[in-house]
Amino acid sequence: MQMPGGAKSAAGCLQPPWSAGCHPGPHAPVRSGTSGVAVLHSVLNVAYATHRDLTASCMKGWRAVQLPGAALRLGLGLGLPGVCSLGLSLVWVESVAEGLIADPTAQDLMAGAMVITTAVFWLVGLWALAGLRDRDAPTAVEWRGAWRRLLRGNPWRDSDAGSEALRRFLVSVVFFQAGVAAVITLAAIYAQQAMGFGMAQTIALLLVVNVTASLGAAIFGWLQDRLGHRRSLTGALLLWIVMVLVAAFGETVASFWVAANLAGLAMGASQSGARAVVGLLTPLEHQAEAFGDWGVAVNLAAVLGPLVYGITTWVTQNDHRLAILVTGLFFVVGLVLLRRVPFPQEGH
């Protein structure tokens, strides 16, 4: 893939990858509404993180998870809303927008896609609230000590060996999920700036990646039940490392599509596999708290990964090849730390 020599504004200054333009001078105008958008974005992220952790904590109690073919159904089902929203957004960008808006701008197209995505997930959320029932009785766990237990590395009992296993696993999650977060955050930007993709091509790319992520979750879920958690997660992280090498040294659009689909398979595998490990290492009465701790690790990684990628491209004047290789180090470190996690079935 041919990397850009450096994104520059009209003034000609080199931009850090996390900025929207050059650093403003003392008399530069400040855009109105920025703080409001930041507040809304923060609210949306809190809502997303909360639903993600609560959904994950509910899955161990579902009997349907134990039925034949459950991994396939869950993998495909969890990816279905994303695939639907991306498919509808692609239709909006390619066909509908021009019929409703005269000369639609990129902002118009993006606004329509966001409305479509919101509507799809709103409908799915309403269906879940109406159709699903809480299967677990409230526990007597004292919630006020949750942060102290997390920081001490003892989520439930000081004497429980599973507590140490979970602590080690969450440290591994911070590292390999930092690599995942960097890829997810920057894939669309890289596709547009480095590969020259338009908005429709980028949405189509994300649509295909979501399909492969659903398949990856299903396939690796099946493998995880048969090969064990350590081996299946190790395979997922090795797949991430292969993806990084293809992305860093590939020269063609075809190689970019290969890397993107490898990322989709690895993303579905590693994220679903990590949830399964948290459930394995956690007593049923502590599921919600443990998945909250997992959410803290994932959100920390969401800051760490893109930040390191951004600093690398800034310092190296937009050397994306080096930045993606640095991102690959997160997967290597996560893989090493994963080897130190004492899984119960291994007799530790």
Coordinates of C-alpha atoms in Angstrom, one line a residue:
M1 CA 0.0 0.0 0.0
Q2 CA 1.4 3.4 -0.9
M3 CA 1.4 5.5 2.2
P4 CA 0.8 9.3 2.0
G5 CA 3.8 11.5 2.4
G6 CA 1.9 13.6 5.0
A7 CA -1.5 15.2 5.3
K8 CA -1.2 19.0 5.1
S9 CA -3.7 21.8 5.4
A10 CA -4.1 24.7 3.1
A11 CA -1.5 26.5 5.2
G12 CA 1.0 23.7 4.5
C13 CA 1.7 22.6 8.0
L14 CA 2.0 19.0 8.9
Q15 CA -0.9 17.8 11.0
P16 CA -0.8 15.3 13.9
P17 CA -3.0 12.4 13.0
W18 CA -5.4 13.1 15.8
S19 CA -6.0 16.8 14.8
A20 CA -8.5 18.2 12.3
G21 CA -6.0 20.9 11.1
C22 CA -3.0 23.0 12.1
H23 CA -2.8 24.3 15.6
P24 CA -4.7 27.6 15.5
G25 CA -3.0 30.8 16.1
P26 CA -4.1 33.3 18.8
H27 CA -6.5 35.0 16.5
A28 CA -7.9 31.9 14.9
P29 CA -11.7 31.5 15.1
V30 CA -13.1 28.7 17.3
R31 CA -15.8 26.6 15.8
S32 CA -19.1 26.8 17.6
G33 CA -20.8 23.7 18.9
T34 CA -17.6 21.7 19.4
S35 CA -18.2 21.4 23.1
G36 CA -21.8 20.2 22.6
V37 CA -20.7 17.6 20.2
A38 CA -18.0 16.4 22.6
V39 CA -20.6 16.1 25.4
L40 CA -23.0 14.1 23.2
H41 CA -20.1 11.9 22.0
S42 CA -19.2 11.2 25.7
V43 CA -22.8 10.3 26.5
L44 CA -23.0 8.0 23.5
N45 CA -19.8 6.3 24.5
V46 CA -21.0 5.8 28.1
A47 CA -24.2 4.2 26.8
Y48 CA -22.3 2.0 24.4
A49 CA -19.9 0.8 27.0
T50 CA -22.7 0.1 29.5
H51 CA -24.8 -1.9 27.1
R52 CA -21.7 -3.9 25.9
D53 CA -20.7 -4.9 29.4
L54 CA -24.2 -5.7 30.5
T55 CA -24.9 -7.8 27.4
A56 CA -21.7 -9.8 27.9
S57 CA -22.4 -10.4 31.6
C58 CA -25.9 -11.9 30.7
M59 CA -24.7 -14.5 28.3
K60 CA -23.4 -17.1 30.7
G61 CA -26.8 -17.5 32.2
W62 CA -28.5 -18.2 28.9
R63 CA -29.3 -21.9 28.4
A64 CA -29.4 -21.3 24.7
V65 CA -25.7 -20.8 24.7
Q66 CA -25.3 -24.5 25.6
L67 CA -27.3 -25.8 22.6
P68 CA -25.7 -27.2 19.5
G69 CA -24.9 -24.5 17.0
A70 CA -25.1 -21.8 19.6
A71 CA -21.7 -20.3 18.7
L72 CA -22.8 -19.9 15.1
R73 CA -26.1 -18.3 15.9
L74 CA -24.6 -15.9 18.5
G75 CA -21.7 -15.0 16.2
L76 CA -24.0 -14.2 13.3
G77 CA -26.7 -12.7 15.4
L78 CA -24.5 -10.3 17.3
G79 CA -23.1 -9.0 14.0
L80 CA -26.5 -8.7 12.2
P81 CA -27.5 -5.2 13.4
G82 CA -24.1 -3.8 12.3
V83 CA -24.4 -5.4 8.9
C84 CA -27.9 -4.1 8.4
S85 CA -27.0 -0.6 9.4
L86 CA -24.0 -0.6 7.1
G87 CA -26.0 -2.1 4.2
L88 CA -28.7 0.6 4.6
S89 CA -26.1 3.3 4.9
L90 CA -24.5 2.1 1.6
V91 CA -27.9 2.3 -0.1
W92 CA -28.4 5.8 1.3
V93 CA -25.0 7.0 0.1
E94 CA -25.3 5.4 -3.4
S95 CA -28.9 6.0 -4.3
V96 CA -31.3 7.6 -1.9
A97 CA -29.4 10.8 -0.8
E98 CA -29.2 12.3 -4.3
G99 CA -32.9 11.8 -4.8
L100 CA -33.8 13.7 -1.6
I101 CA -31.0 16.3 -1.4
A102 CA -29.7 18.5 -4.2
D103 CA -25.9 18.0 -4.4
P104 CA -25.5 16.3 -1.0
T105 CA -22.3 17.0 0.8
A106 CA -20.1 14.6 2.7
Q107 CA -21.7 16.0 5.9
D108 CA -25.2 15.2 4.5
L109 CA -24.2 11.7 3.7
M110 CA -22.6 11.1 7.1
A111 CA -25.6 12.6 8.9
G112 CA -28.0 10.2 7.1
A113 CA -25.8 7.2 7.8
M114 CA -25.8 8.1 11.5
V115 CA -29.5 8.4 11.6
I116 CA -29.9 5.0 9.9
T117 CA -27.5 3.4 12.4
T118 CA -29.3 5.0 15.3
A119 CA -32.6 3.8 14.1
V120 CA -31.4 0.2 13.6
F121 CA -29.9 -0.1 17.1
W122 CA -32.9 1.7 18.6
L123 CA -35.3 -0.9 17.1
V124 CA -33.0 -3.8 18.2
G125 CA -32.8 -2.3 21.7
L126 CA -36.6 -1.9 22.0
W127 CA -37.0 -5.5 20.9
A128 CA -34.5 -6.7 23.5
L129 CA -36.2 -4.7 26.3
A130 CA -39.6 -6.0 25.3
G131 CA -38.7 -9.6 24.7
L132 CA -35.9 -10.5 27.1
R133 CA -36.3 -11.3 30.8
D134 CA -33.8 -11.0 33.6
R135 CA -33.0 -14.6 34.5
D136 CA -30.7 -13.9 37.5
A137 CA -31.7 -13.0 41.0
P138 CA -29.9 -10.1 42.6
T139 CA -26.7 -11.0 44.5
A140 CA -25.5 -9.9 47.9
V141 CA -22.2 -8.6 46.5
E142 CA -21.4 -5.1 48.0
W143 CA -21.0 -2.8 45.0
R144 CA -19.3 0.0 46.9
G145 CA -16.0 -2.0 47.1
A146 CA -15.9 -2.7 43.3
W147 CA -13.2 -0.1 42.4
R148 CA -11.1 -1.1 45.4
R149 CA -11.3 -4.8 44.4
L150 CA -10.3 -3.9 40.8
L151 CA -7.3 -1.8 41.8
R152 CA -6.1 -4.4 44.3
G153 CA -6.4 -7.1 41.6
N154 CA -8.9 -9.1 43.7
P155 CA -12.3 -8.8 42.1
W156 CA -14.1 -11.0 44.6
R157 CA -12.0 -12.9 47.2
D158 CA -8.4 -12.5 48.3
S159 CA -8.0 -16.2 48.5
D160 CA -9.5 -17.2 45.2
A161 CA -7.0 -18.3 42.6
G162 CA -9.4 -17.3 39.8
S163 CA -9.0 -13.7 41.0
E164 CA -5.3 -13.7 40.0
A165 CA -6.1 -15.4 36.7
L166 CA -8.6 -12.7 35.9
R167 CA -6.2 -9.9 36.8
R168 CA -3.5 -11.4 34.6
F169 CA -6.0 -11.8 31.7
L170 CA -7.2 -8.3 31.9
V171 CA -3.7 -7.0 31.7
S172 CA -3.3 -9.1 28.5
V173 CA -6.6 -7.6 27.2
V174 CA -5.4 -4.1 27.7
F175 CA -2.5 -4.7 25.3
F176 CA -4.0 -6.8 22.5
Q177 CA -7.2 -4.8 22.6
A178 CA -5.1 -1.6 22.2
G179 CA -4.0 -3.0 18.8
V180 CA -7.6 -3.9 18.0
A181 CA -8.8 -0.3 18.9
A182 CA -6.1 1.3 16.7
V183 CA -7.1 -0.8 13.7
I184 CA -10.9 -0.1 14.2
T185 CA -10.4 3.6 14.8
L186 CA -8.0 4.2 11.9
A187 CA -9.2 1.7 9.2
A188 CA -11.6 4.0 7.5
I189 CA -9.2 7.0 7.7
Y190 CA -6.4 4.9 6.2
A191 CA -8.7 3.6 3.5
Q192 CA -9.7 7.1 2.4
Q193 CA -6.4 8.9 2.8
A194 CA -3.9 6.1 1.8
M195 CA -5.9 4.0 -0.6
G196 CA -8.1 6.8 -2.1
F197 CA -11.4 5.1 -1.1
G198 CA -14.6 7.2 -1.4
M199 CA -17.3 7.1 1.2
A200 CA -19.3 4.4 -0.6
Q201 CA -16.2 2.2 -1.0
T202 CA -15.3 2.7 2.7
I203 CA -18.8 1.7 3.8
A204 CA -18.7 -1.3 1.6
L205 CA -15.3 -2.3 3.1
L206 CA -16.7 -1.9 6.6
L207 CA -19.8 -4.0 5.6
V208 CA -17.6 -6.8 4.4
V209 CA -15.4 -6.6 7.5
N210 CA -18.4 -6.9 9.7
V211 CA -19.6 -10.0 7.9
T212 CA -16.2 -11.6 8.3
A213 CA -16.1 -10.5 12.0
S214 CA -19.4 -12.3 12.6
L215 CA -18.0 -15.4 10.9
G216 CA -14.8 -15.1 12.9
A217 CA -16.8 -15.0 16.2
A218 CA -18.8 -18.1 15.2
I219 CA -15.9 -20.1 13.9
F220 CA -13.5 -19.3 16.8
G221 CA -16.4 -19.9 19.3
W222 CA -16.7 -23.4 17.9
L223 CA -12.9 -23.9 18.1
Q224 CA -12.8 -22.5 21.6
D225 CA -15.1 -25.2 22.8
R226 CA -12.9 -27.9 21.3
L227 CA -9.3 -26.6 21.5
G228 CA -9.5 -24.6 24.7
H229 CA -9.4 -20.9 25.5
R230 CA -5.6 -20.4 25.4
R231 CA -5.1 -22.1 22.1
S232 CA -8.1 -20.4 20.3
L233 CA -7.1 -17.0 21.6
T234 CA -3.5 -17.6 20.7
G235 CA -4.7 -18.4 17.1
A236 CA -6.7 -15.2 17.0
L237 CA -3.7 -13.1 18.1
L238 CA -1.5 -14.8 15.6
L239 CA -4.1 -13.9 12.9
W240 CA -3.9 -10.3 14.0
I241 CA -0.1 -10.4 13.7
V242 CA -0.4 -11.8 10.1
M243 CA -2.9 -9.0 9.3
V244 CA -0.4 -6.4 10.5
L245 CA 2.4 -7.8 8.3
V246 CA 0.1 -7.9 5.2
A247 CA -1.1 -4.3 5.9
A248 CA 2.5 -3.0 6.5
F249 CA 4.1 -4.7 3.5
G250 CA 1.3 -5.0 1.0
E251 CA 1.5 -2.7 -2.1
T252 CA -1.9 -3.2 -3.8
V253 CA -5.6 -2.5 -3.2
A254 CA -6.1 -6.3 -3.2
S255 CA -3.6 -6.8 -0.4
F256 CA -5.5 -4.1 1.6
W257 CA -8.8 -6.0 1.1
V258 CA -7.0 -9.2 2.3
A259 CA -5.7 -7.4 5.4
A260 CA -9.1 -5.9 6.1
N261 CA -10.8 -9.3 6.0
L262 CA -8.1 -10.9 8.1
A263 CA -8.8 -8.1 10.6
G264 CA -12.5 -8.9 10.5
L265 CA -11.9 -12.6 11.3
A266 CA -9.4 -11.8 14.0
M267 CA -11.6 -9.1 15.5
G268 CA -14.6 -11.4 15.9
A269 CA -12.5 -14.1 17.2
S270 CA -10.5 -12.1 19.8
Q271 CA -13.4 -10.1 21.1
S272 CA -15.8 -13.0 21.5
G273 CA -13.0 -15.2 22.9
A274 CA -12.1 -12.6 25.5
R275 CA -15.7 -12.4 26.7
A276 CA -15.8 -16.2 27.0
V277 CA -12.6 -16.2 29.1
V278 CA -13.9 -13.6 31.5
G279 CA -17.0 -15.7 32.0
L280 CA -14.9 -18.8 32.6
L281 CA -12.7 -17.1 35.2
T282 CA -15.6 -15.5 37.1
P283 CA -18.2 -17.0 39.5
L284 CA -21.7 -16.6 38.3
E285 CA -22.7 -14.2 41.1
H286 CA -19.8 -11.8 40.1
Q287 CA -20.5 -11.8 36.4
A288 CA -21.6 -8.2 36.1
E289 CA -18.7 -6.8 38.2
A290 CA -16.1 -8.9 36.3
F291 CA -17.5 -7.7 32.9
G292 CA -17.4 -4.2 34.2
D293 CA -13.7 -4.7 35.0
W294 CA -13.3 -6.1 31.5
G295 CA -15.0 -3.0 30.1
V296 CA -12.5 -0.8 32.0
A297 CA -9.6 -2.7 30.4
V298 CA -11.2 -2.4 26.9
N299 CA -11.8 1.3 27.3
L300 CA -8.2 1.9 28.6
A301 CA -7.0 0.1 25.5
A302 CA -9.3 2.2 23.3
V303 CA -7.3 5.2 24.5
L304 CA -3.8 3.6 24.4
G305 CA -3.9 2.0 20.9
P306 CA -5.0 5.0 18.8
L307 CA -2.8 7.4 20.8
V308 CA 0.4 5.3 20.2
Y309 CA -0.5 5.0 16.5
G310 CA -1.1 8.7 16.3
I311 CA 2.1 9.7 18.1
T312 CA 4.1 7.3 15.8
T313 CA 2.7 8.8 12.6
W314 CA 3.2 12.3 13.9
V315 CA 6.8 11.8 15.0
T316 CA 7.7 9.9 11.7
Q317 CA 5.8 12.4 9.5
N318 CA 3.0 10.1 8.6
D319 CA 4.9 6.8 8.2
H320 CA 1.9 4.5 8.4
R321 CA 3.9 1.4 7.6
L322 CA 6.0 1.9 10.8
A323 CA 2.8 2.9 12.7
I324 CA 1.0 -0.3 11.8
L325 CA 4.1 -2.3 12.7
V326 CA 4.2 -0.6 16.1
T327 CA 0.5 -1.5 16.5
G328 CA 1.5 -5.1 15.9
L329 CA 3.7 -5.0 19.0
F330 CA 0.5 -4.7 21.1
F331 CA -0.6 -8.1 19.8
V332 CA 2.8 -9.6 20.5
V333 CA 2.9 -8.4 24.1
G334 CA -0.7 -9.5 24.6
L335 CA 0.2 -12.9 23.3
V336 CA 3.1 -13.2 25.7
L337 CA 1.0 -12.1 28.7
L338 CA -1.8 -14.6 27.7
R339 CA 0.7 -17.4 28.2
R340 CA 1.0 -16.4 31.8
V341 CA -2.8 -16.7 32.5
P342 CA -3.5 -19.9 34.6
F343 CA -6.6 -21.3 33.0
P344 CA -8.7 -23.7 35.2
Q345 CA -8.7 -26.6 32.8
E346 CA -4.9 -26.6 32.8
G347 CA -4.7 -27.6 36.4
H348 CA -3.1 -24.5 37.8

